[in-house]
Coordinates of C-alpha atoms in Angstrom, one line a residue:
M1 CA 0.0 0.0 0.0
P2 CA 1.1 3.6 -0.4
A3 CA 3.5 5.0 2.2
Q4 CA 1.6 8.3 2.4
P5 CA -1.2 10.3 0.7
P6 CA -0.1 12.2 -2.4
G7 CA 0.9 15.8 -2.4
K8 CA -1.0 18.6 -3.9
H9 CA -0.4 17.6 -7.5
P10 CA 0.1 13.9 -8.0
I11 CA 1.1 13.0 -11.5
T12 CA 0.2 9.9 -13.5
V13 CA 2.5 8.4 -16.1
F14 CA 1.6 5.8 -18.7
L15 CA 4.4 3.3 -19.4
C16 CA 4.5 0.1 -21.4
G17 CA 6.9 -2.4 -22.9
D18 CA 8.1 -2.7 -26.5
V19 CA 6.1 -0.9 -29.2
M20 CA 7.2 -2.4 -32.5
T21 CA 5.3 -0.6 -35.3
G22 CA 7.7 -1.7 -38.0
R23 CA 7.7 -4.8 -40.3
G24 CA 4.2 -6.4 -40.2
I25 CA 2.5 -3.5 -38.4
D26 CA 3.9 -1.1 -41.0
Q27 CA 2.5 -3.2 -43.8
I28 CA -1.1 -2.8 -42.7
L29 CA -0.8 1.0 -42.2
P30 CA -1.7 3.5 -45.0
H31 CA 1.9 4.1 -46.1
P32 CA 3.9 0.9 -45.9
N33 CA 7.6 0.6 -46.7
D34 CA 8.9 -1.8 -49.4
P35 CA 8.2 -5.1 -47.6
E36 CA 11.5 -6.7 -48.6
L37 CA 13.4 -8.2 -45.6
Y38 CA 16.8 -9.7 -45.1
E39 CA 16.0 -12.4 -42.5
P40 CA 17.3 -15.9 -42.9
Y41 CA 13.8 -17.4 -43.4
V42 CA 11.4 -14.6 -44.2
R43 CA 11.9 -12.3 -47.1
S44 CA 8.8 -10.2 -47.0
A45 CA 7.2 -8.3 -44.1
L46 CA 3.9 -9.3 -45.6
R47 CA 4.5 -12.8 -44.3
Y48 CA 4.0 -11.6 -40.7
V49 CA 0.7 -10.2 -41.7
E50 CA -0.2 -13.5 -43.3
L51 CA 0.8 -15.4 -40.1
A52 CA -1.4 -13.2 -37.9
E53 CA -4.3 -13.6 -40.2
A54 CA -3.9 -17.3 -40.4
K55 CA -4.1 -17.5 -36.6
N56 CA -6.9 -15.0 -35.8
G57 CA -8.6 -13.9 -39.0
P58 CA -8.3 -11.3 -41.8
V59 CA -7.2 -7.7 -41.3
E60 CA -8.8 -5.2 -43.8
K61 CA -5.9 -3.2 -45.1
P62 CA -5.0 -0.4 -44.9
V63 CA -6.2 0.2 -41.4
D64 CA -6.5 3.7 -39.9
F65 CA -3.9 5.0 -37.5
V66 CA -6.0 4.3 -34.4
Y67 CA -6.7 0.7 -35.3
I68 CA -3.6 -0.9 -33.8
W69 CA -4.2 0.7 -30.4
G70 CA -7.6 -0.9 -30.2
D71 CA -9.0 -1.0 -26.7
A72 CA -6.0 0.7 -25.3
I73 CA -7.4 4.1 -26.4
A74 CA -10.4 3.7 -24.1
D75 CA -8.1 3.0 -21.1
L76 CA -5.9 6.0 -22.0
D77 CA -9.1 8.2 -22.2
R78 CA -10.3 6.7 -18.9
V79 CA -7.1 7.4 -16.9
R80 CA -6.0 10.5 -18.8
P81 CA -2.3 10.2 -17.7
D82 CA -0.3 13.3 -17.6
L83 CA 2.4 11.8 -19.8
R84 CA 2.6 8.8 -22.2
I85 CA 6.0 7.1 -22.6
V86 CA 6.8 4.1 -24.8
N87 CA 9.9 2.1 -25.8
L88 CA 9.7 2.6 -29.6
E89 CA 11.6 -0.4 -31.0
T90 CA 11.8 0.4 -34.7
A91 CA 13.4 2.8 -37.1
V92 CA 11.1 5.4 -38.6
T93 CA 12.6 5.7 -42.0
S94 CA 12.3 4.9 -45.7
H95 CA 16.0 5.4 -46.3
G96 CA 19.3 3.8 -45.1
A97 CA 20.7 0.4 -45.6
P98 CA 19.7 -2.6 -43.5
E99 CA 22.2 -3.6 -40.8
L100 CA 23.5 -7.1 -41.2
K101 CA 22.0 -8.4 -38.0
G102 CA 19.3 -10.8 -39.2
I103 CA 16.1 -8.9 -38.2
N104 CA 15.4 -5.3 -39.3
Y105 CA 12.4 -3.2 -38.3
R106 CA 11.3 0.0 -39.9
M107 CA 8.1 2.0 -40.2
H108 CA 7.5 4.5 -43.0
P109 CA 7.8 8.2 -41.8
K110 CA 4.3 8.9 -43.3
N111 CA 3.0 6.4 -40.7
V112 CA 4.1 8.4 -37.7
P113 CA 0.5 9.6 -37.1
V114 CA 0.1 6.1 -35.6
L115 CA 2.0 7.4 -32.6
T116 CA 0.3 10.8 -32.3
A117 CA -3.1 9.0 -32.6
A118 CA -2.3 7.5 -29.1
G119 CA -1.0 10.8 -27.8
I120 CA 2.5 9.5 -27.2
D121 CA 4.6 12.2 -25.5
C122 CA 8.0 10.5 -25.5
A123 CA 9.7 7.6 -27.3
V124 CA 12.7 6.0 -25.6
L125 CA 15.1 4.8 -28.3
A126 CA 18.0 3.1 -26.7
N127 CA 17.2 -0.4 -28.0
N128 CA 18.4 -3.0 -30.4
H129 CA 16.2 -2.0 -33.4
V130 CA 16.4 1.8 -33.7
L131 CA 19.5 1.6 -35.9
D132 CA 18.3 -1.4 -38.0
W133 CA 18.6 0.8 -41.1
G134 CA 21.9 2.4 -40.2
E135 CA 22.8 6.0 -39.2
A136 CA 20.8 7.4 -42.0
G137 CA 17.7 5.6 -40.7
L138 CA 18.3 6.8 -37.2
L139 CA 18.7 10.4 -38.3
E140 CA 15.4 10.3 -40.2
T141 CA 13.8 8.7 -37.2
L142 CA 14.9 11.5 -34.9
K143 CA 13.8 14.2 -37.5
T144 CA 10.4 12.5 -38.0
L145 CA 9.6 12.2 -34.3
K146 CA 10.7 15.7 -33.6
A147 CA 8.5 17.1 -36.4
A148 CA 5.6 15.1 -34.9
G149 CA 6.1 16.7 -31.5
I150 CA 7.3 13.5 -29.9
S151 CA 10.2 13.9 -27.5
T152 CA 13.0 11.3 -27.6
A153 CA 15.7 10.0 -25.3
G154 CA 18.4 7.4 -25.6
A155 CA 19.5 8.1 -29.2
G156 CA 20.8 11.2 -30.9
E157 CA 23.0 12.8 -33.5
N158 CA 25.9 12.6 -31.1
Y159 CA 26.9 11.3 -27.6
A160 CA 25.6 14.3 -25.7
E161 CA 22.2 14.1 -27.3
A162 CA 21.9 10.4 -26.9
A163 CA 22.8 10.4 -23.2
G164 CA 20.8 13.5 -22.3
P165 CA 17.2 13.4 -21.0
A166 CA 13.9 14.3 -22.6
G167 CA 12.4 17.1 -20.5
L168 CA 8.6 16.8 -20.3
W169 CA 6.2 19.1 -18.4
T170 CA 2.9 18.2 -16.9
S171 CA -0.1 20.6 -17.0
T172 CA 0.4 21.2 -13.3
G173 CA 4.0 22.4 -13.7
T174 CA 6.0 19.3 -12.8
R175 CA 9.1 18.6 -15.0
V176 CA 9.8 14.9 -15.7
L177 CA 13.2 14.0 -17.0
V178 CA 13.4 10.7 -19.0
F179 CA 16.8 9.1 -19.5
S180 CA 17.1 6.0 -21.8
F181 CA 20.0 3.6 -21.9
G182 CA 20.5 0.3 -23.7
V183 CA 22.5 -2.5 -22.2
A184 CA 24.7 -4.9 -24.1
T185 CA 22.7 -7.9 -22.7
S186 CA 19.6 -6.8 -24.8
G187 CA 21.5 -7.5 -28.0
I188 CA 22.5 -3.9 -29.0
P189 CA 25.6 -4.1 -31.2
P190 CA 28.4 -2.2 -29.5
H191 CA 29.2 -0.2 -32.6
W192 CA 25.8 1.4 -32.3
A193 CA 27.1 3.4 -29.3
A194 CA 26.9 7.2 -30.0
R195 CA 30.2 9.0 -30.0
Y196 CA 31.0 12.7 -29.6
D197 CA 30.9 13.1 -33.4
R198 CA 28.7 10.2 -34.5
P199 CA 25.0 9.3 -34.2
G200 CA 24.0 6.3 -32.1
V201 CA 22.4 5.1 -28.8
A202 CA 23.2 5.7 -25.2
F203 CA 25.0 2.3 -24.8
L204 CA 26.0 0.6 -21.5
E205 CA 28.5 -2.2 -21.8
D206 CA 27.6 -3.6 -18.4
L207 CA 26.0 -2.8 -15.0
S208 CA 29.2 -2.2 -13.1
G209 CA 29.8 0.4 -10.4
E210 CA 31.6 2.5 -13.0
T211 CA 28.6 2.5 -15.3
L212 CA 26.3 3.3 -12.4
Q213 CA 28.4 6.3 -11.4
W214 CA 28.3 7.6 -15.0
I215 CA 24.5 7.6 -14.9
V216 CA 24.5 9.1 -11.4
N217 CA 26.6 12.0 -12.7
R218 CA 24.4 12.5 -15.7
V219 CA 21.2 12.5 -13.6
K220 CA 22.6 14.8 -10.9
G221 CA 23.9 17.2 -13.7
E222 CA 20.4 17.6 -15.0
K223 CA 18.0 17.2 -12.1
R224 CA 16.6 20.3 -10.3
D225 CA 14.5 20.5 -7.1
G226 CA 11.0 19.3 -7.9
D227 CA 11.9 17.2 -10.9
I228 CA 10.7 13.6 -11.4
V229 CA 13.3 11.3 -13.0
I230 CA 12.6 8.1 -15.0
V231 CA 15.4 5.9 -16.1
S232 CA 14.4 3.6 -19.0
L233 CA 16.6 0.5 -19.5
H234 CA 16.6 -1.9 -22.4
W235 CA 18.3 -4.8 -20.7
G236 CA 18.5 -8.6 -20.5
G237 CA 17.2 -11.4 -22.8
N238 CA 13.8 -11.9 -24.3
W239 CA 12.7 -15.0 -22.4
G240 CA 12.6 -16.2 -18.7
Y241 CA 11.2 -14.8 -15.5
E242 CA 14.4 -14.8 -13.5
I243 CA 15.6 -11.3 -12.6
P244 CA 19.4 -11.3 -12.3
R245 CA 20.8 -10.0 -9.0
R246 CA 22.9 -7.5 -10.8
Q247 CA 19.8 -5.9 -12.3
V248 CA 18.2 -5.7 -8.8
R249 CA 21.3 -4.1 -7.3
F250 CA 21.6 -1.7 -10.2
A251 CA 18.0 -0.6 -9.9
H252 CA 18.3 -0.1 -6.2
R253 CA 21.5 1.9 -6.5
L254 CA 19.8 4.1 -9.2
I255 CA 17.2 5.0 -6.5
D256 CA 19.7 5.3 -3.6
E257 CA 22.4 7.2 -5.4
A258 CA 20.8 9.0 -8.3
D259 CA 17.5 9.7 -6.7
V260 CA 15.6 8.1 -9.6
D261 CA 11.9 7.8 -9.2
I262 CA 11.0 5.1 -11.7
V263 CA 13.1 2.4 -13.2
H264 CA 11.4 1.4 -16.5
G265 CA 12.9 -1.9 -17.7
H266 CA 12.1 -3.6 -21.0
S267 CA 13.4 -6.1 -23.5
S268 CA 11.7 -9.3 -22.2
H269 CA 8.9 -10.4 -24.6
H270 CA 6.7 -11.1 -21.6
V271 CA 5.7 -9.5 -18.3
K272 CA 8.1 -9.9 -15.3
G273 CA 7.9 -9.3 -11.6
I274 CA 7.4 -5.8 -10.1
E275 CA 9.2 -4.2 -7.2
V276 CA 8.6 -1.1 -5.1
Y277 CA 11.9 -0.2 -3.4
R278 CA 11.9 2.7 -0.9
N279 CA 8.5 3.5 -2.3
K280 CA 9.9 3.9 -5.8
L281 CA 8.7 1.8 -8.7
I282 CA 10.9 -0.7 -10.5
L283 CA 9.5 -2.5 -13.6
Y284 CA 12.1 -5.1 -14.5
G285 CA 10.4 -6.3 -17.7
C286 CA 7.2 -4.8 -19.1
G287 CA 6.8 -7.3 -21.9
D288 CA 5.7 -6.7 -25.5
F289 CA 2.9 -4.2 -25.9
L290 CA 2.5 -4.1 -29.7
S291 CA 4.3 -6.3 -32.2
D292 CA 3.8 -8.5 -35.2
Y293 CA 4.7 -11.7 -33.4
E294 CA 1.1 -13.0 -33.4
G295 CA 1.5 -15.9 -35.7
I296 CA 5.1 -16.9 -34.8
E297 CA 5.3 -20.3 -33.0
G298 CA 7.6 -21.0 -30.0
H299 CA 7.7 -19.9 -26.4
E300 CA 3.9 -20.1 -26.1
P301 CA 3.9 -20.8 -22.3
F302 CA 5.2 -17.3 -21.7
R303 CA 2.1 -15.8 -23.4
D304 CA 4.0 -13.0 -25.1
D305 CA 0.6 -12.0 -26.6
L306 CA -0.5 -10.7 -23.2
G307 CA 0.7 -7.4 -22.0
L308 CA 0.0 -4.6 -19.5
M309 CA -0.7 -0.9 -19.6
Y310 CA 1.1 0.6 -16.5
F311 CA -0.4 3.7 -15.0
A312 CA 2.0 4.9 -12.2
T313 CA 0.7 7.8 -10.0
L314 CA 3.5 9.5 -8.1
D315 CA 3.6 12.2 -5.4
S316 CA 5.1 15.1 -7.3
A317 CA 6.7 16.4 -4.0
D318 CA 9.0 13.4 -3.6
G319 CA 8.5 11.0 -6.5
K320 CA 7.2 8.2 -4.3
L321 CA 4.7 5.8 -5.7
V322 CA 1.1 6.5 -4.7
R323 CA -0.7 3.9 -6.9
L324 CA 0.1 1.6 -9.7
E325 CA -2.9 0.6 -11.9
M326 CA -2.5 -1.9 -14.7
S327 CA -4.8 -2.8 -17.6
P328 CA -4.3 -6.3 -19.1
T329 CA -4.2 -6.6 -22.8
R330 CA -4.0 -9.2 -25.6
L331 CA -2.6 -8.9 -29.1
E332 CA -5.0 -10.2 -31.8
R333 CA -5.3 -9.3 -35.5
L334 CA -2.3 -6.9 -35.1
R335 CA -4.2 -4.7 -32.6
I336 CA -4.4 -4.3 -28.8
N337 CA -7.5 -5.8 -27.2
R338 CA -8.7 -6.2 -23.7
A339 CA -7.7 -9.4 -22.1
S340 CA -10.4 -11.9 -21.3
D341 CA -11.3 -12.8 -17.7
K342 CA -9.3 -16.0 -18.0
E343 CA -6.3 -14.2 -19.5
A344 CA -6.4 -11.4 -16.9
R345 CA -6.4 -14.1 -14.2
W346 CA -3.4 -15.7 -15.8
L347 CA -1.5 -12.4 -15.7
M348 CA -2.6 -11.7 -12.1
D349 CA -1.4 -15.1 -11.0
L350 CA 1.9 -14.5 -12.8
L351 CA 2.5 -11.1 -11.2
N352 CA 1.6 -12.5 -7.7
R353 CA 3.9 -15.5 -8.2
E354 CA 6.9 -13.4 -9.5
G355 CA 6.2 -10.5 -7.0
Q356 CA 6.6 -12.7 -3.9
Q357 CA 10.3 -12.1 -3.9
F358 CA 9.7 -8.4 -3.7
G359 CA 6.7 -8.3 -1.4
T360 CA 4.3 -7.2 -4.1
E361 CA 0.9 -8.5 -5.0
V362 CA -1.9 -7.6 -7.4
S363 CA -5.7 -7.4 -6.9
G364 CA -8.3 -6.8 -9.6
N365 CA -11.8 -5.4 -9.9
M366 CA -14.8 -6.4 -11.9
E367 CA -13.5 -4.5 -14.9
N368 CA -10.2 -6.5 -14.8
V369 CA -8.2 -3.4 -13.8
F370 CA -5.3 -4.4 -11.6
E371 CA -3.8 -2.5 -8.6
L372 CA -0.5 -3.2 -7.0
R373 CA 0.0 -3.6 -3.3
W374 CA 3.4 -3.5 -1.7
S375 CA 5.2 -3.6 1.6
V376 CA 6.5 -0.2 2.7
N377 CA 10.3 -0.3 3.0

């Protein structure tokens, strides 16, 4: 339960896991890229649309820009969060050359209204797909998002821009700083690291004390009294519920030493356990939120088609978590749908099982809206 009632102006932030609007998703939107792919077994992005349709039924193409968000729009309208932050895991480009890495995501720049249709305020970009179409693709991504009024963090034209935060303001005057870093364990190629004179991502080789101190210095160099700080981390592998001790220690130290208010972790294709440490929220793995994985076989027990919308309400006076509300979702026909009662129960049981180690548990109401409870520490 919350440690204390909120201050005068609590703020609510929407967070989610990976938003992958490239490849198959791009193909059903009004302005698709050339579907040619360079994967070992799939040569056309249209194949991922075919797989989804074979599993759950046809999609009438092209869809409008709201289509892919489906039932998520109603939840966003219901909660009306002050800020909406996503991990955008695709290049937004029609240029560049594909990186020789096996899987390449891109969405056509003319499809960027798909992000503004959901009111996205900030896209964190330090991930293993934002440079899938090289430096030219990254530069077009940055230009396109900026023109659409979407702030970015975690990638930039140079080192300083990539490592710096996005500064967002709420309507009540609270500034939220969003830092984004990508860790080598998530599969980001080391040569994608931004340099002083070269575009790239804010890349972390490891979770060492030296790396932590670098982040601490960056946060303390930017944070002012009254600011809320979110550190978004693309870290770890895609599958498995275990949370490495080094991640736990790193997240705790971000809160202890950098005064971070939310640690927003992603990369896992499925939801992972949640911790509240010193009344600050740690999401170790948010799972996929939107992708074209619908018809791909393998790893079915992890239910990567099920996701969560995280609505974190913080006390603007000290950044402490007041409430975490979650809406369970399911991907079907390349859009976000409300999870069924059975699917919501599956997610609730998962969160309660994996939250035991952190002293967190989840309860739900008749509308299948979850609320987190935690031990005050």
